[in-house]
Coordinates of N, CA and C in Angstrom, one line a residue:
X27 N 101.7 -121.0 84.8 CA 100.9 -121.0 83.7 C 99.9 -122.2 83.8
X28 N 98.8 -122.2 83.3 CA 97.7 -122.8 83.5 C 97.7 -124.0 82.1
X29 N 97.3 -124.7 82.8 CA 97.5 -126.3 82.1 C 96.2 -126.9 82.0
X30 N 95.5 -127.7 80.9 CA 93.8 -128.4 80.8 C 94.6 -129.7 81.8
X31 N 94.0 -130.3 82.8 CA 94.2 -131.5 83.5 C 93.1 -132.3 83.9
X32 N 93.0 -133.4 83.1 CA 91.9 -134.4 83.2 C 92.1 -134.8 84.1
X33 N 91.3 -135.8 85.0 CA 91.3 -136.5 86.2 C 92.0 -137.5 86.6
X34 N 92.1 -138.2 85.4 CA 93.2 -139.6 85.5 C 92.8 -140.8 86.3
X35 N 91.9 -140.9 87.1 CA 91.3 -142.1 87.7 C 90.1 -142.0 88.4
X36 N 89.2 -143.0 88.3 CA 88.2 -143.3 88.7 C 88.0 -143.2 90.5
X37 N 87.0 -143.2 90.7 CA 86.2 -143.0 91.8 C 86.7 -144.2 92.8
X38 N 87.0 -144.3 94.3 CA 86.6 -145.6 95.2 C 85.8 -145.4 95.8
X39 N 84.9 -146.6 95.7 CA 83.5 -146.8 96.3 C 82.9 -148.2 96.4
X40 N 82.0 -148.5 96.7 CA 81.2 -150.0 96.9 C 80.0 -149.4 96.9
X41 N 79.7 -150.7 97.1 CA 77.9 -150.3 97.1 C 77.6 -150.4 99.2
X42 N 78.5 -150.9 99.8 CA 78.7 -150.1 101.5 C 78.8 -149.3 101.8
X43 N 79.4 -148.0 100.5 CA 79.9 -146.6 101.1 C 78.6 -146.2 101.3
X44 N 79.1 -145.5 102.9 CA 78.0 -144.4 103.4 C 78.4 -143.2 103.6
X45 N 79.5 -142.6 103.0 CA 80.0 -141.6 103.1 C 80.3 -141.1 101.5
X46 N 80.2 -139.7 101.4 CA 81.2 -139.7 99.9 C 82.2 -138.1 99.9
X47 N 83.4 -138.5 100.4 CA 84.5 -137.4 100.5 C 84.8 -137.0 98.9
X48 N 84.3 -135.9 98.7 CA 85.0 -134.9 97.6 C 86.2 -134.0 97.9
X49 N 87.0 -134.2 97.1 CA 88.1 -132.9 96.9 C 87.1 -132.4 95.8
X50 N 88.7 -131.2 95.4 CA 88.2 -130.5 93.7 C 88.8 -131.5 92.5
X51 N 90.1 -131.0 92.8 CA 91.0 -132.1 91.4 C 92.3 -132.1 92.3
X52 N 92.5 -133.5 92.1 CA 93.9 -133.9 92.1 C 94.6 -133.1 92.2
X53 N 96.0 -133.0 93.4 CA 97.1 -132.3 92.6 C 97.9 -133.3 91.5
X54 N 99.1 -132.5 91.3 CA 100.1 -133.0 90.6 C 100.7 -134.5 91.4
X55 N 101.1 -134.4 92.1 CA 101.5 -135.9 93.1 C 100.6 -136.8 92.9
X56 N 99.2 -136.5 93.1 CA 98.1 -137.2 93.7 C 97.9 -137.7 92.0
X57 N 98.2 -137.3 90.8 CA 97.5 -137.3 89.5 C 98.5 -139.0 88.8
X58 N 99.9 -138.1 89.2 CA 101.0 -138.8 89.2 C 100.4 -140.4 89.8
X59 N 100.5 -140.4 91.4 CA 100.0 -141.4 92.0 C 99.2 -141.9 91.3
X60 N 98.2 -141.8 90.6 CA 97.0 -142.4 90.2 C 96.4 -142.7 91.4
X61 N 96.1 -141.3 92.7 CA 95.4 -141.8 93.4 C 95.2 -140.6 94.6
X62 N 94.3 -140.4 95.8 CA 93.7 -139.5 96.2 C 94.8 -139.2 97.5
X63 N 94.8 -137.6 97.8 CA 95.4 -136.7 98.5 C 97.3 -137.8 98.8
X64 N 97.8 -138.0 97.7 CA 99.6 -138.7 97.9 C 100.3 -137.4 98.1
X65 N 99.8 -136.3 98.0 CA 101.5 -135.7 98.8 C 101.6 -135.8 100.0
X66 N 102.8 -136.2 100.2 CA 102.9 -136.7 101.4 C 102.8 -135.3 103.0
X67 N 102.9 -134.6 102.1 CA 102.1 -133.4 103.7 C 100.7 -133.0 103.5
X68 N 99.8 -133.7 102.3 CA 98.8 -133.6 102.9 C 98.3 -134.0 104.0
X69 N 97.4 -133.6 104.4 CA 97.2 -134.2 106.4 C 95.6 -135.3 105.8
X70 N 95.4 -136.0 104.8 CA 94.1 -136.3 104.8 C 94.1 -137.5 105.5
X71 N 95.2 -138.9 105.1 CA 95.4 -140.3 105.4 C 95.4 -140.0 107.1
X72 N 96.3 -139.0 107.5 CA 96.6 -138.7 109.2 C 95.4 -138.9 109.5
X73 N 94.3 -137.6 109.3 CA 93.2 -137.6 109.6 C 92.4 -139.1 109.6
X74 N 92.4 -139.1 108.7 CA 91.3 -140.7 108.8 C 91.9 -142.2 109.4
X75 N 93.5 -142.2 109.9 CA 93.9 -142.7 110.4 C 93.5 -142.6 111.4
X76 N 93.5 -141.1 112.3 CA 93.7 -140.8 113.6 C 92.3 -140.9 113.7
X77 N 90.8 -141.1 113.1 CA 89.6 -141.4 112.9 C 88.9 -142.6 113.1
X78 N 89.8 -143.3 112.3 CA 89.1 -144.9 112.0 C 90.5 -145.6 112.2
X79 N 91.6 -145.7 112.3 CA 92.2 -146.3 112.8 C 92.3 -147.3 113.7
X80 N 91.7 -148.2 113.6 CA 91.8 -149.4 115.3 C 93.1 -150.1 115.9
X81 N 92.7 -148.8 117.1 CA 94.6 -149.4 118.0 C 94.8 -150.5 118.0
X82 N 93.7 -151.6 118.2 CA 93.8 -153.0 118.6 C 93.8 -153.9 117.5
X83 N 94.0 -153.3 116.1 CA 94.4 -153.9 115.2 C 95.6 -153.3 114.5
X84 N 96.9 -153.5 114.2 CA 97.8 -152.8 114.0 C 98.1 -153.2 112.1
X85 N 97.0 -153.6 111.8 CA 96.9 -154.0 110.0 C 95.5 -152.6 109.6
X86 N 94.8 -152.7 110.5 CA 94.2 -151.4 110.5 C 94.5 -149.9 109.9
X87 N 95.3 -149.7 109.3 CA 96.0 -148.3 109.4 C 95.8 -148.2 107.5
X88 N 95.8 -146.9 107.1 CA 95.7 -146.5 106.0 C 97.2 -147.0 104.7
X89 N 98.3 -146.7 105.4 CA 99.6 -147.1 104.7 C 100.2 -146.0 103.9
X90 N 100.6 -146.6 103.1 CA 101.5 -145.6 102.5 C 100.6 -145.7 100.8
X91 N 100.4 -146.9 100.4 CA 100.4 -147.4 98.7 C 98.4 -146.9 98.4
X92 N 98.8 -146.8 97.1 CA 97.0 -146.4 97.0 C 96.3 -148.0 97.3
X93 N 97.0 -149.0 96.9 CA 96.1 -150.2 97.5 C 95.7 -149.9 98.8
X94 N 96.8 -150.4 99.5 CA 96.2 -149.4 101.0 C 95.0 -149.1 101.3
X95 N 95.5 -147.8 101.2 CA 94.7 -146.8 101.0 C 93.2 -147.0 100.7
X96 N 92.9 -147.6 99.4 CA 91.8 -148.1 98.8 C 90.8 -148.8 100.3
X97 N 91.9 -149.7 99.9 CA 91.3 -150.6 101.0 C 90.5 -150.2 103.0
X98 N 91.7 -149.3 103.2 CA 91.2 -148.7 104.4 C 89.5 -147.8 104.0
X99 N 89.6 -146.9 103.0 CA 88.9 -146.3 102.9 C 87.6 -147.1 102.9
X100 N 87.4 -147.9 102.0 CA 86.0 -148.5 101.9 C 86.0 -149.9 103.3
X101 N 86.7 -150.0 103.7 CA 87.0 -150.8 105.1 C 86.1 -150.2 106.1
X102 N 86.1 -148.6 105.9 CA 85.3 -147.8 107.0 C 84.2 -147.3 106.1
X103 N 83.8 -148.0 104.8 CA 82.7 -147.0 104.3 C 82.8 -146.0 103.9
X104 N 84.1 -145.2 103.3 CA 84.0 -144.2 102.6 C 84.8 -144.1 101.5
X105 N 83.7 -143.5 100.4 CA 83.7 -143.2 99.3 C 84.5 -142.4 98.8
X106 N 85.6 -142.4 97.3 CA 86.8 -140.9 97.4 C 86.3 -140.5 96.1
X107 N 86.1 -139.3 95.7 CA 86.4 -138.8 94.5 C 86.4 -137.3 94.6
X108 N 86.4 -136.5 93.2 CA 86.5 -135.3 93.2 C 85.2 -135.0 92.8
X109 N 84.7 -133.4 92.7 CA 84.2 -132.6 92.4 C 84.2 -132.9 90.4
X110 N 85.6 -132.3 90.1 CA 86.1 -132.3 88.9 C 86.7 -133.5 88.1
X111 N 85.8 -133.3 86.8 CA 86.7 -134.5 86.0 C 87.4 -133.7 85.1
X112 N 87.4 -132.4 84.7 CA 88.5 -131.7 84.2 C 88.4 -130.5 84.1
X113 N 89.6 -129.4 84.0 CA 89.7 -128.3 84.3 C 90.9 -127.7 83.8
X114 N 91.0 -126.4 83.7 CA 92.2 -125.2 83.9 C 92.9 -124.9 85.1
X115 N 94.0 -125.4 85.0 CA 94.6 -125.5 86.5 C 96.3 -125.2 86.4
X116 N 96.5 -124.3 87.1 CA 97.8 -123.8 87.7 C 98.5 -124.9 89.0
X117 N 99.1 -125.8 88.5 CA 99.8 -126.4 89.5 C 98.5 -127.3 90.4
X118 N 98.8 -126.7 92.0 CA 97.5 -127.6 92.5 C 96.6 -126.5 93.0
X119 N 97.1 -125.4 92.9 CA 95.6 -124.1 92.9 C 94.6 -124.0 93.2
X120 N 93.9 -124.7 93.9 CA 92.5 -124.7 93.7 C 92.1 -123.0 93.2
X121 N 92.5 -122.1 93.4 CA 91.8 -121.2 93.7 C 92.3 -120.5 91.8
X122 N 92.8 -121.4 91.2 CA 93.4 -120.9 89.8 C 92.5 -121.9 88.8
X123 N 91.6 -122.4 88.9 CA 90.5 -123.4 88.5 C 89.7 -122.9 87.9
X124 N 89.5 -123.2 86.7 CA 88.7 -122.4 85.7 C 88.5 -123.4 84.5
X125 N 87.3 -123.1 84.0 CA 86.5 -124.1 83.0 C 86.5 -125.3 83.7
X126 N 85.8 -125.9 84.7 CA 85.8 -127.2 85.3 C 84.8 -127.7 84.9
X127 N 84.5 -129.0 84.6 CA 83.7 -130.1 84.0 C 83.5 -130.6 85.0
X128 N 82.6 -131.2 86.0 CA 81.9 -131.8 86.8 C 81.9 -133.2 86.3
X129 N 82.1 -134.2 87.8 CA 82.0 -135.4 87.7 C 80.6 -136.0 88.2
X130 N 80.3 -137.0 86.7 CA 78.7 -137.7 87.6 C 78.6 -138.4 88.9
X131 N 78.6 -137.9 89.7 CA 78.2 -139.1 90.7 C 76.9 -139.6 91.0
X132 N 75.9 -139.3 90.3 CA 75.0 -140.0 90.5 C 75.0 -141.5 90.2
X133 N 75.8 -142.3 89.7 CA 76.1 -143.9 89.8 C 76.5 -144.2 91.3
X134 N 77.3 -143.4 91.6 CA 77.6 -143.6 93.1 C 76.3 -143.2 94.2
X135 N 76.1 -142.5 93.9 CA 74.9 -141.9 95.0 C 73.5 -143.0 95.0
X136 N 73.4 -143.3 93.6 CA 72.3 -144.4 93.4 C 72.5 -145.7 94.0
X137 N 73.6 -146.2 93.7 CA 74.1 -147.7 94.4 C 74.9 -147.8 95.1
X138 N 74.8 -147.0 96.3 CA 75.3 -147.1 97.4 C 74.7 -146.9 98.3
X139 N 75.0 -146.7 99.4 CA 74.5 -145.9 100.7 C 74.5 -144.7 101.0
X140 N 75.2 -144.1 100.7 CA 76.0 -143.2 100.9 C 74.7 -141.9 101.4
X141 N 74.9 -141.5 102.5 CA 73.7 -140.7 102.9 C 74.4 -139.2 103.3
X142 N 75.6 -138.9 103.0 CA 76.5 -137.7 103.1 C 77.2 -137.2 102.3
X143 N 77.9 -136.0 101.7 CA 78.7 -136.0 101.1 C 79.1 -134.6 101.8
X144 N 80.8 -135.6 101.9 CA 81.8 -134.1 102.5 C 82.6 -133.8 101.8
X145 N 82.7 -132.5 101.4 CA 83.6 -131.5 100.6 C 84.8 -131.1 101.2
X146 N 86.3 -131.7 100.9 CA 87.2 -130.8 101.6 C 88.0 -129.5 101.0
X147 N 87.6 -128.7 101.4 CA 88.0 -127.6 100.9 C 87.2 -126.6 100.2
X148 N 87.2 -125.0 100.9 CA 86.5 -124.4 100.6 C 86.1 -124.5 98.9
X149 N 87.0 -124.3 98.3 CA 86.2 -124.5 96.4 C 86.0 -125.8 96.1
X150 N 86.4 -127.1 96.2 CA 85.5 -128.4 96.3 C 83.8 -127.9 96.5
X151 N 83.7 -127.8 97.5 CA 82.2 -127.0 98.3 C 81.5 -126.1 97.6
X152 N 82.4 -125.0 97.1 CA 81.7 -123.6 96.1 C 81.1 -124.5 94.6
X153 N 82.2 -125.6 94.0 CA 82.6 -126.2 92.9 C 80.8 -127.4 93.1
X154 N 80.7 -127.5 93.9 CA 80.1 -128.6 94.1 C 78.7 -128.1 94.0
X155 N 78.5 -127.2 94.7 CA 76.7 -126.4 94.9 C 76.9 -126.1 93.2
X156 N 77.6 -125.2 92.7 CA 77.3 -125.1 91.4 C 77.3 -125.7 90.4
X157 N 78.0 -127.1 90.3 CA 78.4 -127.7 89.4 C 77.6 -129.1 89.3
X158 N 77.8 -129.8 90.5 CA 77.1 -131.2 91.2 C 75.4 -131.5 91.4
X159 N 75.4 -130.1 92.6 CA 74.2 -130.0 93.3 C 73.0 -129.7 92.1
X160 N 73.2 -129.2 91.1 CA 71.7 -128.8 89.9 C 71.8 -130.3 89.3
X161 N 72.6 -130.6 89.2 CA 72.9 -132.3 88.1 C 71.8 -133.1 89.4
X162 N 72.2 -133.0 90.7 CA 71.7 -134.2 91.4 C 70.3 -134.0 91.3
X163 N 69.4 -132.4 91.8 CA 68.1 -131.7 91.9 C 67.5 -132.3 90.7
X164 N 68.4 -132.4 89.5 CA 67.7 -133.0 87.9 C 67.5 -134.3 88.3
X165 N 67.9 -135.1 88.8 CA 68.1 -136.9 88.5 C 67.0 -136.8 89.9
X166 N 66.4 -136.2 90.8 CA 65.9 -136.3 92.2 C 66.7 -136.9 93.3
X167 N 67.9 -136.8 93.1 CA 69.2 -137.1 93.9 C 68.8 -136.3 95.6
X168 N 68.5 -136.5 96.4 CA 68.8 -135.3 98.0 C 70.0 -135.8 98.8
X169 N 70.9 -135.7 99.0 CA 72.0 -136.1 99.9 C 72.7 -134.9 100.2
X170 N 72.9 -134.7 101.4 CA 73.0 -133.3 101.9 C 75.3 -133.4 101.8
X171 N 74.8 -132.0 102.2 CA 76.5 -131.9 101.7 C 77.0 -131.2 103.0
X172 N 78.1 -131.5 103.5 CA 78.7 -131.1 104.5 C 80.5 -130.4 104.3
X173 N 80.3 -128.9 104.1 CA 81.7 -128.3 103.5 C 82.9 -128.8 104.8
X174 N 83.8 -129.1 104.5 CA 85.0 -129.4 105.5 C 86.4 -128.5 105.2
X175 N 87.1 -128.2 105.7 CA 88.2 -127.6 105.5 C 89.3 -128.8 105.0
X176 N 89.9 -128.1 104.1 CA 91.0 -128.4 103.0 C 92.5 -129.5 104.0
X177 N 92.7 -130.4 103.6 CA 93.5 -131.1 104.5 C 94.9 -130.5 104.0
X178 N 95.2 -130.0 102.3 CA 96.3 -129.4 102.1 C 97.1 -128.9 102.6
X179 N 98.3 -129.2 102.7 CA 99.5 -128.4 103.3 C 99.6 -126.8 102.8
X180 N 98.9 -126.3 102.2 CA 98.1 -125.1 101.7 C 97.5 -124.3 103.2
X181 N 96.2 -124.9 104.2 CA 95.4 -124.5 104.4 C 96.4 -124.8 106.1
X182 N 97.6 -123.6 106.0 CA 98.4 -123.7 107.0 C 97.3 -123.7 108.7
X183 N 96.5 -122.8 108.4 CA 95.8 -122.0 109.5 C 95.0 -123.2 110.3
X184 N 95.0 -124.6 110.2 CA 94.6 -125.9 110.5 C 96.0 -126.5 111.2
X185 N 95.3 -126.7 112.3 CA 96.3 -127.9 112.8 C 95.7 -129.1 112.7
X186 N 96.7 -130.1 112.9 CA 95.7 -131.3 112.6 C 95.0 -132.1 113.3
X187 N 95.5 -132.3 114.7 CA 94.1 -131.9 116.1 C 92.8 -130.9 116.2
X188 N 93.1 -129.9 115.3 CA 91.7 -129.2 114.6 C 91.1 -129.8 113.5
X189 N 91.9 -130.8 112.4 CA 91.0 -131.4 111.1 C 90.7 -132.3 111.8
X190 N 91.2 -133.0 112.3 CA 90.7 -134.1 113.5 C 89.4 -134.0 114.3
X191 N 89.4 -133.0 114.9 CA 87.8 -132.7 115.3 C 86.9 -132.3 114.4
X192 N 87.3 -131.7 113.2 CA 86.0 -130.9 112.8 C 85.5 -132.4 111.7
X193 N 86.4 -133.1 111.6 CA 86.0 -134.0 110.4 C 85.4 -135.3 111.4
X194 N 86.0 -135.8 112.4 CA 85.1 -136.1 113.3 C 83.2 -135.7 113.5
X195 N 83.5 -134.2 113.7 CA 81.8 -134.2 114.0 C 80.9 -134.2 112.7
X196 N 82.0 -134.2 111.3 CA 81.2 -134.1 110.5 C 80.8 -135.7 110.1
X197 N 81.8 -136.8 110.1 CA 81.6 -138.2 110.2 C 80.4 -138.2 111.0
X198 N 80.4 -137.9 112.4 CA 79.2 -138.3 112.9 C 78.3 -138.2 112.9
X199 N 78.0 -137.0 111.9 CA 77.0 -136.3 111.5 C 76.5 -137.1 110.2
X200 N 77.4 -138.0 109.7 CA 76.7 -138.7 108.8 C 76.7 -139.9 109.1
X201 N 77.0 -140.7 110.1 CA 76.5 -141.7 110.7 C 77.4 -142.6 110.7
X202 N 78.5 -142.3 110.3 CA 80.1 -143.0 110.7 C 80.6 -142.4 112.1
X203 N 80.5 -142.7 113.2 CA 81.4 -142.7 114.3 C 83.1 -143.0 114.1
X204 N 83.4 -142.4 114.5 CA 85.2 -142.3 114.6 C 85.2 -143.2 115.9
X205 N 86.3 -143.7 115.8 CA 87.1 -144.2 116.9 C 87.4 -143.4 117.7
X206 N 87.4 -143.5 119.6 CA 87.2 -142.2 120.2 C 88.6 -142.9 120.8

């Protein structure tokens, strides 16, 4: 059954992010958490571990706690939020999402760097051109958008030496280099 589910927490960012990673909305763990992709089979933290991680520093690593977390992310310059600040939602569904309210980012996009935005997951991406992309065209916003595949334990047909590369070329494509 479908449930209205607000967002529950704000954006991480600085005014250094040069990247800005969208999902759609939280799941249930991640809402719980008060914080981005916490079930623990999501593959997103692996990913950007196995990315930005520096071997030669062993404090380097993403963690377990959204402090953590927090910290690692804008550590390497990237920005977290969603697509959605609220919607109709079945569990973590993306694909059962209906009546979604779009999140402004244009505060983030203005005072920051941020010269990218990567969408994980094919409806984040669909959610984004329709929802985001006319809001930004209005304010004269241009920052190009780069769709990524879904790190969810959902999106079985990914291994994670496949999200590993493809999120890789999309990093470098926006001017964050991975750790090789």
């Amino acid at each position: 059954m479908s449930e209205h589910v607000e967002h529950g927490f704000g954006p991480v960012w600085d005014a250094d992010s040069r990247v800005l990673v969208l999902g759609s909305m939280p799941s249930p763990k991640s809402r719980a958490a008060g914080f981005y992709y916490m079930h623990r089979q999501n593959r997103f933290w692996p990913v950007m571990a196995a990315l930005f991680a520096d071997p030669a520093d062993p404090r380097d690593v993403p963690g377990d706690s959204p402090d953590s977390r927090r910290a690692f992310a804008l550590r390497h310059h990237i920005a977290l939020w969603d697509v959605i600040a609220s919607c109709d939602i079945v569990g973590a569904s993306d694909s059962s999402i209906r009546n979604a309210v779009p999140n402004d980012l244009t505060p983030i996009l203005r005072d920051s760097h941020v010269t990218r935005v990567l969408t994980t997951g094919a409806k984040a991406a669909q959610l984004y051109r329709k929802l985001i992309a006319p809001q930004l065209d209005a304010a004269g916003i241009a920052v190009p958008m780069i769709p990524l595949p879904s790190t969810s334990p959902a999106n079985a047909s990914m291994r994670l030496p496949d999200l590993v590369a493809v999120y890789r070329a999309a990093f470098h494509e926006a001017g964050i280099p991975a750790i090789d």
